[in-house]
CSV table of C-alpha atoms in Angstrom, one decimal:
chain,number,residue,atom,x,y,z
A,11,UNK,CA,-144.2,-79.1,-45.1
A,12,UNK,CA,-140.5,-78.5,-46.2
A,13,UNK,CA,-138.9,-76.7,-49.1
A,14,UNK,CA,-135.1,-76.9,-49.6
A,15,UNK,CA,-133.2,-74.3,-51.3
A,16,UNK,CA,-129.6,-74.9,-52.5
A,17,UNK,CA,-126.6,-73.0,-54.0
A,18,UNK,CA,-127.6,-69.4,-53.9
A,19,UNK,CA,-126.2,-66.0,-52.4
A,20,UNK,CA,-128.1,-64.0,-49.8
A,21,UNK,CA,-128.9,-60.5,-51.3
A,22,UNK,CA,-129.5,-58.1,-48.5
A,23,UNK,CA,-132.0,-55.7,-50.7
A,24,UNK,CA,-133.5,-56.9,-53.9
A,25,UNK,CA,-134.9,-53.9,-55.9
A,26,UNK,CA,-137.2,-56.1,-57.7
A,27,UNK,CA,-139.0,-56.8,-54.6
A,28,UNK,CA,-139.8,-53.4,-53.9
A,29,UNK,CA,-143.2,-53.2,-56.3
A,30,UNK,CA,-144.6,-56.5,-55.3
A,31,UNK,CA,-144.0,-56.2,-51.6
A,32,UNK,CA,-145.6,-52.8,-51.4
A,33,UNK,CA,-148.6,-54.1,-53.5
A,34,UNK,CA,-148.9,-57.0,-51.2
A,35,UNK,CA,-148.9,-54.7,-48.1
A,36,UNK,CA,-151.6,-52.6,-49.7
A,37,UNK,CA,-153.9,-55.7,-50.6
A,38,UNK,CA,-153.4,-57.1,-47.0
A,39,UNK,CA,-154.6,-54.1,-45.2
A,40,UNK,CA,-158.2,-54.7,-47.1
A,41,UNK,CA,-158.2,-58.1,-45.1
A,42,UNK,CA,-159.7,-58.6,-41.7
A,43,UNK,CA,-157.4,-61.5,-40.4
A,44,UNK,CA,-160.3,-63.8,-39.5
A,45,UNK,CA,-160.2,-66.3,-42.3
A,46,UNK,CA,-160.2,-69.9,-42.1
A,47,UNK,CA,-156.6,-70.6,-42.1
A,48,UNK,CA,-155.6,-67.9,-39.3
A,49,UNK,CA,-158.6,-69.7,-37.2
A,50,UNK,CA,-157.1,-73.2,-38.0
A,51,UNK,CA,-153.6,-72.0,-36.8
A,52,UNK,CA,-155.2,-70.2,-33.5
A,53,UNK,CA,-157.0,-73.7,-33.2
A,54,UNK,CA,-153.6,-75.7,-33.2
A,55,UNK,CA,-152.0,-73.3,-30.5
A,56,UNK,CA,-155.0,-73.6,-28.2
A,57,UNK,CA,-154.7,-77.3,-28.8
A,58,UNK,CA,-151.0,-77.3,-27.5
A,59,UNK,CA,-152.5,-75.0,-24.5
A,60,UNK,CA,-150.8,-71.9,-25.8
A,61,UNK,CA,-152.8,-68.5,-25.9
A,62,UNK,CA,-152.5,-67.5,-29.7
A,63,UNK,CA,-153.2,-63.6,-28.8
A,64,UNK,CA,-150.2,-63.8,-26.3
A,65,UNK,CA,-147.9,-66.1,-28.6
A,66,UNK,CA,-149.0,-65.3,-31.8
A,67,UNK,CA,-148.1,-67.1,-34.8
A,68,UNK,CA,-145.5,-65.3,-36.9
A,69,UNK,CA,-147.9,-65.2,-40.0
A,70,UNK,CA,-150.5,-63.5,-37.9
A,71,UNK,CA,-148.1,-61.2,-36.2
A,72,UNK,CA,-147.0,-60.1,-39.8
A,73,UNK,CA,-150.3,-59.3,-40.7
A,74,UNK,CA,-151.2,-57.1,-37.7
A,75,UNK,CA,-148.2,-55.3,-38.3
A,76,UNK,CA,-148.9,-54.6,-42.0
A,77,UNK,CA,-152.8,-53.9,-41.0
A,78,UNK,CA,-151.2,-51.2,-38.7
A,79,UNK,CA,-150.1,-49.4,-41.8
A,80,UNK,CA,-146.6,-50.7,-41.4
A,81,UNK,CA,-144.6,-52.1,-44.4
A,82,UNK,CA,-143.6,-55.7,-44.8
A,83,UNK,CA,-140.2,-56.0,-42.9
A,84,UNK,CA,-137.1,-56.0,-45.0
A,85,UNK,CA,-134.3,-58.5,-44.0
A,86,UNK,CA,-132.7,-60.1,-47.1
A,87,UNK,CA,-134.2,-61.3,-50.3
A,88,UNK,CA,-134.9,-64.8,-49.1
A,89,UNK,CA,-136.3,-63.6,-45.7
A,90,UNK,CA,-138.2,-61.3,-47.7
A,91,UNK,CA,-140.0,-63.7,-50.0
A,92,UNK,CA,-140.8,-66.1,-47.2
A,93,UNK,CA,-142.7,-63.4,-45.1
A,94,UNK,CA,-144.6,-62.3,-48.2
A,95,UNK,CA,-145.6,-65.9,-48.7
A,96,UNK,CA,-146.5,-66.5,-45.1
A,97,UNK,CA,-148.5,-63.6,-44.4
A,98,UNK,CA,-150.6,-64.0,-47.7
A,99,UNK,CA,-151.0,-67.7,-47.1
A,100,UNK,CA,-151.8,-67.0,-43.3
A,101,UNK,CA,-149.4,-70.0,-42.6
A,102,UNK,CA,-146.6,-69.8,-40.2
A,103,UNK,CA,-143.2,-70.3,-41.8
A,104,UNK,CA,-139.8,-71.2,-40.6
A,105,UNK,CA,-136.5,-70.3,-42.2
A,106,UNK,CA,-133.3,-72.1,-41.6
A,107,UNK,CA,-129.7,-72.2,-42.8
A,108,UNK,CA,-129.5,-75.8,-43.4
A,109,UNK,CA,-125.6,-76.0,-43.0
A,110,UNK,CA,-126.6,-74.8,-39.2
A,111,UNK,CA,-128.7,-78.0,-38.6
A,112,UNK,CA,-127.2,-81.1,-37.4
A,113,UNK,CA,-128.7,-84.7,-37.9
A,114,UNK,CA,-132.2,-85.8,-38.1
A,115,UNK,CA,-134.7,-83.0,-37.7
A,116,UNK,CA,-137.7,-83.7,-35.6
A,117,UNK,CA,-141.1,-82.0,-35.2
A,118,UNK,CA,-141.9,-82.3,-31.6
A,119,UNK,CA,-143.6,-80.5,-28.2
A,120,UNK,CA,-140.7,-78.6,-26.2
A,121,UNK,CA,-139.5,-80.1,-23.3
A,122,UNK,CA,-139.5,-78.8,-19.7
A,123,UNK,CA,-137.1,-76.0,-19.5
A,124,UNK,CA,-136.1,-75.9,-23.2
A,125,UNK,CA,-135.1,-72.7,-24.6
A,126,UNK,CA,-133.0,-71.1,-27.3
A,127,UNK,CA,-131.7,-67.7,-28.2
A,128,UNK,CA,-134.2,-66.0,-30.5
A,129,UNK,CA,-133.7,-63.7,-33.3
A,130,UNK,CA,-133.8,-59.9,-32.1
A,131,UNK,CA,-135.1,-60.9,-28.7
A,132,UNK,CA,-134.0,-63.0,-25.5
A,133,UNK,CA,-134.5,-66.7,-24.9
A,134,UNK,CA,-137.5,-68.3,-26.7
A,135,UNK,CA,-138.8,-70.6,-23.7
A,136,UNK,CA,-140.6,-73.3,-25.8
A,137,UNK,CA,-141.9,-75.9,-23.0
A,138,UNK,CA,-144.8,-77.5,-24.4
A,139,UNK,CA,-144.9,-75.4,-27.7
A,140,UNK,CA,-144.3,-76.9,-31.2
A,141,UNK,CA,-140.8,-76.9,-32.1
A,142,UNK,CA,-138.5,-78.2,-34.7
A,143,UNK,CA,-135.1,-79.8,-33.1
A,144,UNK,CA,-132.0,-81.5,-34.4
A,145,UNK,CA,-129.1,-83.4,-32.4
A,146,UNK,CA,-128.2,-79.9,-30.9
A,147,UNK,CA,-131.8,-79.2,-29.6
A,148,UNK,CA,-134.6,-77.1,-30.6
A,149,UNK,CA,-133.9,-74.4,-33.2
A,150,UNK,CA,-137.5,-73.1,-34.6
A,151,UNK,CA,-141.2,-72.9,-34.0
A,152,UNK,CA,-144.3,-71.1,-35.6
A,153,UNK,CA,-143.9,-67.9,-33.5
A,154,UNK,CA,-139.9,-67.3,-33.5
A,155,UNK,CA,-136.8,-69.0,-34.8
A,156,UNK,CA,-133.4,-69.2,-33.5
A,157,UNK,CA,-130.2,-67.2,-33.9
A,158,UNK,CA,-128.1,-70.5,-34.4
A,159,UNK,CA,-130.0,-71.3,-37.6
A,160,UNK,CA,-131.0,-67.9,-38.9
A,161,UNK,CA,-130.1,-66.9,-42.4
A,162,UNK,CA,-127.2,-64.6,-42.7
A,163,UNK,CA,-125.1,-63.3,-45.4
A,164,UNK,CA,-122.9,-66.4,-45.8
A,165,UNK,CA,-125.8,-68.8,-46.1
A,166,UNK,CA,-125.9,-70.8,-49.3
A,167,UNK,CA,-128.5,-73.5,-48.5
A,168,UNK,CA,-131.7,-73.0,-46.8
A,169,UNK,CA,-134.7,-74.7,-45.6
A,170,UNK,CA,-138.3,-73.4,-45.5
A,171,UNK,CA,-140.8,-75.0,-43.5
A,172,UNK,CA,-144.2,-74.3,-43.6
A,173,UNK,CA,-146.2,-75.2,-40.5
A,174,UNK,CA,-149.7,-75.9,-41.4
A,175,UNK,CA,-152.2,-77.4,-39.2
A,176,UNK,CA,-153.8,-80.7,-40.4
A,177,UNK,CA,-157.5,-79.1,-40.7
A,178,UNK,CA,-156.0,-76.7,-43.3
A,179,UNK,CA,-156.9,-78.2,-46.8
A,180,UNK,CA,-154.3,-79.9,-48.6
A,181,UNK,CA,-155.0,-78.0,-51.7
A,182,UNK,CA,-154.1,-74.8,-49.7
A,183,UNK,CA,-150.8,-76.4,-48.5
A,184,UNK,CA,-149.9,-77.4,-52.2
A,185,UNK,CA,-150.9,-73.7,-53.4
A,186,UNK,CA,-148.8,-72.3,-50.9
A,187,UNK,CA,-145.4,-74.5,-51.6
A,188,UNK,CA,-146.1,-73.8,-55.4
A,189,UNK,CA,-146.1,-69.9,-54.6
A,190,UNK,CA,-143.0,-70.2,-52.5
A,191,UNK,CA,-141.3,-72.1,-55.1
A,192,UNK,CA,-142.3,-69.7,-57.9
A,193,UNK,CA,-141.0,-66.8,-55.9
A,194,UNK,CA,-137.9,-68.4,-54.7
A,195,UNK,CA,-136.9,-69.0,-58.5
A,196,UNK,CA,-137.8,-65.8,-59.5
A,197,UNK,CA,-136.0,-63.4,-57.1
A,198,UNK,CA,-133.5,-65.6,-55.4
A,199,UNK,CA,-132.5,-67.8,-58.6
A,200,UNK,CA,-131.0,-70.8,-56.6
A,201,UNK,CA,-129.6,-73.6,-58.8
A,202,UNK,CA,-131.6,-76.2,-57.0
A,203,UNK,CA,-135.1,-76.4,-55.1
A,204,UNK,CA,-137.2,-79.2,-53.7
A,205,UNK,CA,-140.1,-79.6,-51.5
A,206,UNK,CA,-141.4,-82.6,-49.4
A,207,UNK,CA,-144.5,-83.3,-47.1
A,208,UNK,CA,-144.4,-84.3,-43.6
A,209,UNK,CA,-147.6,-83.7,-41.9
A,210,UNK,CA,-147.3,-84.9,-38.3
A,211,UNK,CA,-150.4,-85.4,-35.6
A,212,UNK,CA,-148.9,-83.6,-32.6
A,213,UNK,CA,-152.3,-82.0,-31.1
A,214,UNK,CA,-153.3,-85.2,-29.2
A,215,UNK,CA,-150.1,-85.6,-27.2
């Protein structure tokens, strides 16, 4: 499921997010991390031959960080809002600078030897993993995204992707999209925002 956010300016630190992010972290520390959505995301990884305890979905990695007593990470306002929505929904998100994506976006399995430069990490090898790609190559997956399409201070158009397994109820996905849309409008204030659904069966391949 995707959300397109256009005509906005990246704010590095949005003060109005301080209190809601702190409150969200406090509430998340009372959870156990074994909810149905987390289990569904782990199940998707296993069906793809990936051990989710070794390559964790980004949503679960965020939750584990918060439950250790750390705050939700602060990067910039748009990333902060998406991290907040991801960890609450337990669904992995991808966030991309739309102007750095070229041609048609494809959701597929990573090819042998395929990799990209990760954000704050070495090359991310995506052989056999679920990836998003364009005409240049893979640029994102439910665990980590690429430097090429990351949100920067010059980003004015972004794409948010919610990686929702097919066995997560559509009402949960719809509610997540509504929450993302509302929070982006409240804290980011883009001129336009739209969403679309493109859920695809990849597990059996």
